[in-house]
Coordinates of C-alpha atoms (C1' of nucleotides) in Angstrom, one line a residue:
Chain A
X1 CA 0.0 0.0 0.0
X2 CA 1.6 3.6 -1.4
X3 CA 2.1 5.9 1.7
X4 CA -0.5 8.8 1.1
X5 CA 1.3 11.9 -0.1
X6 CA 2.5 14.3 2.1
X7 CA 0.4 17.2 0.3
X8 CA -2.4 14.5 0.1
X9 CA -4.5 17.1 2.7
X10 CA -7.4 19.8 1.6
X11 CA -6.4 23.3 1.7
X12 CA -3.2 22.5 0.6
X13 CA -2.3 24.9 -2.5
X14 CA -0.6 23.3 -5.4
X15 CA 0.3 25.1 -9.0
X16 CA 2.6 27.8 -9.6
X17 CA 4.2 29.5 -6.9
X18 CA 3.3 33.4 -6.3
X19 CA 5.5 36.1 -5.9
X20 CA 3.7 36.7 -2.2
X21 CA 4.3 32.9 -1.9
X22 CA 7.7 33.4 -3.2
X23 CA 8.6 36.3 -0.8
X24 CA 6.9 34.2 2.3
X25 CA 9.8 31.2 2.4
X26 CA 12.4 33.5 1.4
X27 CA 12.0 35.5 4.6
X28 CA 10.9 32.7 6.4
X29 CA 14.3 30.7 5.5
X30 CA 16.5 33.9 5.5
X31 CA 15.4 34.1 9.2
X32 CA 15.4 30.9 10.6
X33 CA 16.6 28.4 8.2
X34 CA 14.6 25.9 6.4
X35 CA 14.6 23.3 9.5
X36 CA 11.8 20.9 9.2
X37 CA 10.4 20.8 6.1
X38 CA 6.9 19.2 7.1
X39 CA 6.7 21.8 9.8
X40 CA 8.0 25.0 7.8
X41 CA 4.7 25.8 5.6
X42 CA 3.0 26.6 8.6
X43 CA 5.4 28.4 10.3
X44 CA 5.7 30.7 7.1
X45 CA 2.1 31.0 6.4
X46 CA 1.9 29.1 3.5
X47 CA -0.8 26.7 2.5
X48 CA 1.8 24.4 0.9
X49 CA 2.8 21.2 1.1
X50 CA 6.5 20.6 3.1
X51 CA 7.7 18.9 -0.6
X52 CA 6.4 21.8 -2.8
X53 CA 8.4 24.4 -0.3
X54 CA 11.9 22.3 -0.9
X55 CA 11.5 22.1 -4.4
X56 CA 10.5 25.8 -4.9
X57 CA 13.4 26.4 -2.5
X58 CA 16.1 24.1 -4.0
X59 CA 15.7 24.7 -7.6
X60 CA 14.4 28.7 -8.1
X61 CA 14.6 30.5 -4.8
X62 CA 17.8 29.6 -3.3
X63 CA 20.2 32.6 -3.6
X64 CA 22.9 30.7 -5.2
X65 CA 21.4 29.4 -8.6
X66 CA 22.6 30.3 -11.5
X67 CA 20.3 31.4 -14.1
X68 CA 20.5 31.4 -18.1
X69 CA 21.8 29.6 -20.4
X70 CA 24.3 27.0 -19.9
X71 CA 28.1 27.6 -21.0
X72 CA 30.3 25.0 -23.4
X73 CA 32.0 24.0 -20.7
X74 CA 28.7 23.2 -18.6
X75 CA 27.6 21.1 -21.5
X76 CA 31.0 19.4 -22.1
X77 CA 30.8 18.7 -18.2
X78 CA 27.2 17.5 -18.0
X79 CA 27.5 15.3 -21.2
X80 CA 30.8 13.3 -19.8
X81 CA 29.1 12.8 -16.5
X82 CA 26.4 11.4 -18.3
X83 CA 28.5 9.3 -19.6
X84 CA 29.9 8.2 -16.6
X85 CA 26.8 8.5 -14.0
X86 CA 23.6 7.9 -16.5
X87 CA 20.6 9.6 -14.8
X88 CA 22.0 10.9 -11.8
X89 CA 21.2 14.4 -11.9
X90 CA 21.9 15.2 -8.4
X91 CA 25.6 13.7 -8.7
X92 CA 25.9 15.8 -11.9
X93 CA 24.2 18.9 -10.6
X94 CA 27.2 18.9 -7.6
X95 CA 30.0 19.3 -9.9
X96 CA 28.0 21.9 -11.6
X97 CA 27.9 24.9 -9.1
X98 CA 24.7 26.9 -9.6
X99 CA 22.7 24.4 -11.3
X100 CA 20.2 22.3 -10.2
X101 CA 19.3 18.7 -10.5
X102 CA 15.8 19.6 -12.1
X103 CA 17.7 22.2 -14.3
X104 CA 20.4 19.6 -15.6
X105 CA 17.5 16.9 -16.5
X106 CA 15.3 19.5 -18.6
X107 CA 18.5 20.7 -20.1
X108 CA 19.3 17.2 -20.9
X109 CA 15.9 16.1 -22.3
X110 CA 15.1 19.2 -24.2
X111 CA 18.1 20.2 -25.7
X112 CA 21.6 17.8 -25.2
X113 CA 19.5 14.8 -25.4
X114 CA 18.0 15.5 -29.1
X115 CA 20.8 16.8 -30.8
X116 CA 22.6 14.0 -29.5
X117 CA 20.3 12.1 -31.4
X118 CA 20.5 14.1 -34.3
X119 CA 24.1 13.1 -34.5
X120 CA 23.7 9.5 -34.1
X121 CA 24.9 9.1 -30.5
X122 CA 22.5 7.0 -28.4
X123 CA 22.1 8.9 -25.2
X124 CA 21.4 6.5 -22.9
X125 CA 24.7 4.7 -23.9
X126 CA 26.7 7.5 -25.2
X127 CA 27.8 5.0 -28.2
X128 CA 26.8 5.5 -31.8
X129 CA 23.7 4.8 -33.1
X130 CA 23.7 4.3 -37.2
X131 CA 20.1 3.6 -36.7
X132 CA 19.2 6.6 -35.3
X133 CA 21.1 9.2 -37.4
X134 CA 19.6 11.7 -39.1
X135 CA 20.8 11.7 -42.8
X136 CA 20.5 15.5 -43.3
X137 CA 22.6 15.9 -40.2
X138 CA 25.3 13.4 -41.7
X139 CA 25.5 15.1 -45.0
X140 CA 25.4 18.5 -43.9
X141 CA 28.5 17.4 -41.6
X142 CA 30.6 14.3 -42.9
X143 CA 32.8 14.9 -39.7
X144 CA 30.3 13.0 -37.9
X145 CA 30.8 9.6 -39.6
X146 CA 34.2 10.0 -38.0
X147 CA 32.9 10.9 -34.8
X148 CA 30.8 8.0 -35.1
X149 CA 33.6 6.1 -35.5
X150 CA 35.8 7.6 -33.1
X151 CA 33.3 7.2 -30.1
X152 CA 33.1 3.2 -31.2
X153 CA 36.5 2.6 -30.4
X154 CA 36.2 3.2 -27.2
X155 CA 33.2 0.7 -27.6
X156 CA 35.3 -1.6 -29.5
X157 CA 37.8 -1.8 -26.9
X158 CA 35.6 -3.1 -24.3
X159 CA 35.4 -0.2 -22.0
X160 CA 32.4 2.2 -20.9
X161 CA 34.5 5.0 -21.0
X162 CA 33.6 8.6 -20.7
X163 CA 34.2 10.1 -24.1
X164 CA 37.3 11.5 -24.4
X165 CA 37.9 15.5 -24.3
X166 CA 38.1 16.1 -28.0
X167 CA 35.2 14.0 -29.1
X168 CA 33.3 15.9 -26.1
X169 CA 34.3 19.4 -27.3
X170 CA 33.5 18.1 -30.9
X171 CA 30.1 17.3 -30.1
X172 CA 29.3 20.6 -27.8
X173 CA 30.6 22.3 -30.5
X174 CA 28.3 20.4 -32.7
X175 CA 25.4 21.1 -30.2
X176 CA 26.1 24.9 -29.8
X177 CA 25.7 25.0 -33.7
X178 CA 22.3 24.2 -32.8
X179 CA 22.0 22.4 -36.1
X180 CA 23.1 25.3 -38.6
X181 CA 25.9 24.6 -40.8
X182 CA 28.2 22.1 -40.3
X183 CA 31.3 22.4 -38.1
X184 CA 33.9 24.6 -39.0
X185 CA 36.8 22.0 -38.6
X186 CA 39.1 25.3 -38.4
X187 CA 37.6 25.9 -34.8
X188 CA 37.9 22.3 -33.4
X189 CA 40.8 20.0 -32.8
X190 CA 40.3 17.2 -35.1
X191 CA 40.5 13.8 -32.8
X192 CA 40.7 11.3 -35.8
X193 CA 43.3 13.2 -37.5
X194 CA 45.6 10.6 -36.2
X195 CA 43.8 7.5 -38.2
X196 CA 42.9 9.3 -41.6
X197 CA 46.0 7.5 -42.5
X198 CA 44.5 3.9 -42.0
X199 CA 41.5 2.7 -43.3
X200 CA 39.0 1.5 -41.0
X201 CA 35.7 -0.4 -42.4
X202 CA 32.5 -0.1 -40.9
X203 CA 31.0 -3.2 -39.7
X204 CA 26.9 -3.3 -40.4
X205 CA 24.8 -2.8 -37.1
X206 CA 24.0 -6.2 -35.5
X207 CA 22.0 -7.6 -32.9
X208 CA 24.5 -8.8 -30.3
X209 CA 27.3 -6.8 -29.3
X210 CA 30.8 -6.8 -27.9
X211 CA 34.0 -5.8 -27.9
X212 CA 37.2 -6.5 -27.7
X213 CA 40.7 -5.4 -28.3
X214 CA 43.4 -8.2 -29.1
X215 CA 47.2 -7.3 -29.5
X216 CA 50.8 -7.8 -28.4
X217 CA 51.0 -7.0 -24.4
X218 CA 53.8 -4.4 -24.5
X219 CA 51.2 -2.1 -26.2
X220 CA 49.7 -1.6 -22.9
X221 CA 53.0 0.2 -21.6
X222 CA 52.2 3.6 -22.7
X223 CA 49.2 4.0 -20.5
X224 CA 49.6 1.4 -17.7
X225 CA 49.6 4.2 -15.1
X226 CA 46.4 5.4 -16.4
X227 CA 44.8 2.0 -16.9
X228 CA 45.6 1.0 -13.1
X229 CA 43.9 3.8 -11.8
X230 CA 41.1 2.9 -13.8
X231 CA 41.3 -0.3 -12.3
X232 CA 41.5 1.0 -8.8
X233 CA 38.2 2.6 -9.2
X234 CA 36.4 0.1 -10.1
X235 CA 36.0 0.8 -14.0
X236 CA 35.4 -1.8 -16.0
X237 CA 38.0 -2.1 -18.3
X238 CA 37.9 -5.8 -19.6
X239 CA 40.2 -5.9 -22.5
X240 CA 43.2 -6.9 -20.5
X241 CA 41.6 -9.4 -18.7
X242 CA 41.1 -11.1 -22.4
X243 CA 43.9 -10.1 -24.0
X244 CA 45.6 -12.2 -26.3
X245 CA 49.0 -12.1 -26.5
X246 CA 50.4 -12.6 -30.2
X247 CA 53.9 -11.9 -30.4
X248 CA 55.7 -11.2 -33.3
X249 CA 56.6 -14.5 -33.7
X250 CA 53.1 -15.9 -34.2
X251 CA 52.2 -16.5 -38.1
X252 CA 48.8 -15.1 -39.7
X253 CA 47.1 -18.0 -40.6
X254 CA 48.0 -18.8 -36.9
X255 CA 46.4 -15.6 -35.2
X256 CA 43.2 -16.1 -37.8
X257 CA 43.0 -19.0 -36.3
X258 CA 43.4 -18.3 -32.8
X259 CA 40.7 -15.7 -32.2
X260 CA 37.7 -17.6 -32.2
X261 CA 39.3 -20.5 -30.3
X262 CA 39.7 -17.8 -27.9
X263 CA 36.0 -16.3 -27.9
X264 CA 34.8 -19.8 -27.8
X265 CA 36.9 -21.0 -25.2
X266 CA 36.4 -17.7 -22.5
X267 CA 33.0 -18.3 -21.2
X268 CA 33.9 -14.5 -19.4
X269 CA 34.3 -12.6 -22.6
X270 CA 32.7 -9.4 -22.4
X271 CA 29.2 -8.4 -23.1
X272 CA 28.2 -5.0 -23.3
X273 CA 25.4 -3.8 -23.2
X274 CA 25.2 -1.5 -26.3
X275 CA 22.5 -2.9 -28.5
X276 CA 22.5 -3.3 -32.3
X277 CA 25.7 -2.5 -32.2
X278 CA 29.4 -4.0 -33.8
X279 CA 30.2 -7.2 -32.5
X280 CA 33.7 -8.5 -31.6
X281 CA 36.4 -6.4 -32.6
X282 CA 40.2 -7.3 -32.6
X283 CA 43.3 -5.6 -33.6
X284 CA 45.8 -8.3 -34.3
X285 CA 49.6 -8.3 -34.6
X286 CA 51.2 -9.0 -38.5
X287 CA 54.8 -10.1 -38.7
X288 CA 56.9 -7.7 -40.3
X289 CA 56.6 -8.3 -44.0
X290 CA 53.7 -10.5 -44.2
X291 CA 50.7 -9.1 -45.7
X292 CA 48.3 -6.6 -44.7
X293 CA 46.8 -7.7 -41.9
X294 CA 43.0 -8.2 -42.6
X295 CA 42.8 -10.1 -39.4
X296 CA 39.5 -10.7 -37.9
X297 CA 37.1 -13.3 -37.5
X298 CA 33.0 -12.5 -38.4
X299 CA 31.8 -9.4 -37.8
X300 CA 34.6 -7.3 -37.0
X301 CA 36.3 -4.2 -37.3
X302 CA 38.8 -4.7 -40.0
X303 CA 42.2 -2.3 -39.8
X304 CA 44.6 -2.7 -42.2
X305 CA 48.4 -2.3 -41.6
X306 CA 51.0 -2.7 -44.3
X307 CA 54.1 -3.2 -41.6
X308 CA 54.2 -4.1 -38.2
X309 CA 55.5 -0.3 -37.4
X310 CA 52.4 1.3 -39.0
X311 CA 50.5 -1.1 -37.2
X312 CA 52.0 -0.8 -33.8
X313 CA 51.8 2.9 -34.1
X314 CA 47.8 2.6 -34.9
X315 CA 47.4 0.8 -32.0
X316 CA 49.1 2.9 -29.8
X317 CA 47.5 5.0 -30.9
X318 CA 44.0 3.2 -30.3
X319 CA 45.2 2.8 -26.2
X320 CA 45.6 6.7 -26.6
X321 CA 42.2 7.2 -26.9
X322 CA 41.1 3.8 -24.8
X323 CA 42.1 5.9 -22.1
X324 CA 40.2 9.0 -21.6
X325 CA 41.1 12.1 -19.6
X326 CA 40.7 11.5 -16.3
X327 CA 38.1 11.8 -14.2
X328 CA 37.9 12.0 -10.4
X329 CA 34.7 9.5 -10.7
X330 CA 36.0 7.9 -6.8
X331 CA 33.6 9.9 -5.2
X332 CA 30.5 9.0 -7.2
X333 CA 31.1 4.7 -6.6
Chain B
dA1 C1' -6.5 37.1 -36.1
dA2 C1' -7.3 32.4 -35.1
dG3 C1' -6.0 27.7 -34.9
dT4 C1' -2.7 24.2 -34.3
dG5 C1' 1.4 21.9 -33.0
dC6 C1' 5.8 22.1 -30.7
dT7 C1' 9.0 23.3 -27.0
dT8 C1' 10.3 24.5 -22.5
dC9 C1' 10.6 24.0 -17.7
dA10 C1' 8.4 24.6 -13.1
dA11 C1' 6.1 21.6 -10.4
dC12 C1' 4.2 17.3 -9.1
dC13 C1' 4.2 12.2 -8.2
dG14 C1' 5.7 8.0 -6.6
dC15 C1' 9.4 5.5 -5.0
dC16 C1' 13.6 4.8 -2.3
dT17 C1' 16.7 5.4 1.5
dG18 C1' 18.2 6.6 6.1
dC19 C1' 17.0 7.3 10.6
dG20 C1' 14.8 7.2 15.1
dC21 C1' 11.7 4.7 17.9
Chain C
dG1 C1' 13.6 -6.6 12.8
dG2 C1' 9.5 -3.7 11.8
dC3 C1' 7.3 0.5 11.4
dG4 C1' 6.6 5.3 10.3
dC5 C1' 8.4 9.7 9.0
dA6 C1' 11.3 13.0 6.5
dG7 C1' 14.1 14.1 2.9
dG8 C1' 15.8 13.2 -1.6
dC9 C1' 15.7 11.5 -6.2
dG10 C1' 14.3 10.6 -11.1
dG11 C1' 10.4 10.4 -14.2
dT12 C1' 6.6 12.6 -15.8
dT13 C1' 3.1 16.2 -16.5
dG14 C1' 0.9 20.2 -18.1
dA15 C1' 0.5 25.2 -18.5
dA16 C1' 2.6 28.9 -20.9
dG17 C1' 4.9 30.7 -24.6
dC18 C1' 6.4 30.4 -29.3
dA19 C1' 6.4 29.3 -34.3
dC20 C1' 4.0 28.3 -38.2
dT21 C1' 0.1 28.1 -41.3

DNA sequence: AAGTGCTTCAACCGCCTGCGC
DNA sequence: GGCGCAGGCGGTTGAAGCACT
């Protein structure tokens, strides 16, 4: 049985608040504080409910809030929360001084929320969404295929990351367009400049999803630091645990061979849960001067690398971005 | 000018959690 | 441990304003 609501009494005023009302719990607060909630209408003089006097409080009376319209940085901070905290707009609204929970959600569902949509990002999951992009968007902006792309490798390697800095100043500066012209690439770092060298194929939307990164262990040195913390807060960050280690010594037809073995055999291997999304995804080593590598099993994300240098150097590359900047998120687990 | 549909956001609702008894 | 209360949270609603025809 639901416990009757608090304001569940006759007499009780509901609606939008009055300026007199307004003006009542101001004073009232100013001089004594706000106390007891269930116990402050009355002492104020208002024919209010205890709920309706915190909320009017909290998010439009309180002295502290911060009014208009949110700034870049706001949005670049409330959309990589997001993709750390989901729907926790309390959590979000305290690194966000001035704003309120309620403020944060409308702002999310009525403007960051739709344009993210616009630009083929899911926003519950913060991944890309071929499904859901809006073709006019795409070709009024071919940079978003990339940023499609870019935000999928963080998907592909196996980790719900936060986006990382670039891609979230590329897609505030894509929502401060407000859908006008597309984005003047002058104005904004380019995060993918670093792959338009290698050729990476789309893999069609499916209906289960994971992923996974494969390839040789000492790739991992360059952000080990960075990948412990992660691991000492609790992030998932499964890649490692299922890494397969394919040294240079290992033969193509070998590694091709290998990497469903491997899926088959690892009853732990990672499931996100990203819908209709890619599928497994590995990056595999080629011995110097064998062929390109085209090494993947079904449904994968093919790269190709000519030489084991241009490969090594995509993939640190890849670990570059596995690893995001780095958020304090400790205080939110 | 009137009608209609869309967007925004303040406010409400119901559920959950923590705490005291 | 069970109960009731208060506060807090996230989802949802609906009135007001705006844009378009």
């Amino acid at each position: 049985m639901g416990r009757t609501p608090c304001c569940d009494k006759n007499g009780l005023k509901k609606g939008p608040w009055t300026p007199e009302e307004d003006q009542k719990l101001i004073n009232y607060i100013q001089k004594h504080g706000h106390g007891s909630w269930r116990t402050l209408p009355k002492n104020a003089g208002l024919a209010r409910c205890g709920k309706s006097c915190r909320l009017r409080w909290t998010n439009y009376l309180r002295p502290d809030i911060k009014r208009g319209r949110f700034s870049f940085e706001e949005e670049e901070t409330i959309i990589q929360l997001h993709s750390i905290l989901g729907n926790k707009w309390s959590a979000i609204a305290a690194r966000l001084p001035g704003r309120t929970d309620n403020e944060i959600k409308n702002y999310w569902n009525t403007h960051i929320r739709k344009r993210l949509l616009r630009m083929g990002i899911d926003p519950v999951t913060h991944s890309p969404r071929l499904d859901l992009l809006d073709l006019s968007t795409l070709l009024s902006n071919p940079n978003l295929f990339n940023a499609s792309q870019f935000i999928d490798i963080s998907r592909l390697l196996g980790v719900e990351t936060p986006m990382n800095s670039d891609l979230l100043r590329f897609a505030t500066n894509s929502l401060s367009s407000q859908g006008e012209d597309a984005i003047n690439s002058s104005q904004i770092q380019d995060p993918f400049q670093s792959f338009q060298t290698h050729q990476i194929q789309e893999v069609p939307p499916c209906t289960t999803s994971s992923a996974h990164f494969f390839s040789d262990s000492n790739l991992m040195q360059p952000n080990e630091q960075a990948y412990n913390l992660w691991q000492a807060n609790g992030m998932p960050c499964n890649f490692s645990e299922n890494l397969v280690h394919a040294t240079s010594g290992v033969g193509y037809d070998n590694l091709e061979q290998s990497v469903p073995q491997f899926l088959s055999d690892n009853s732990n291997f990672h499931l996100s849960s990203n819908q209709n999304y890619t599928t497994v995804t590995s990056v595999l080593s080629t011995p110097a001067g064998s062929s390109p590598t085209t090494q993947l099993n079904s449904s994968s994300t093919y790269i190709n690398s000519s030489t084991e240098d241009e490969r090594d150097s995509y993939c640190s590359e890849l670990f570059k971005f596995q690893i995001p900047d780095l958020l304090d998120v400790s205080e939110f687990m």
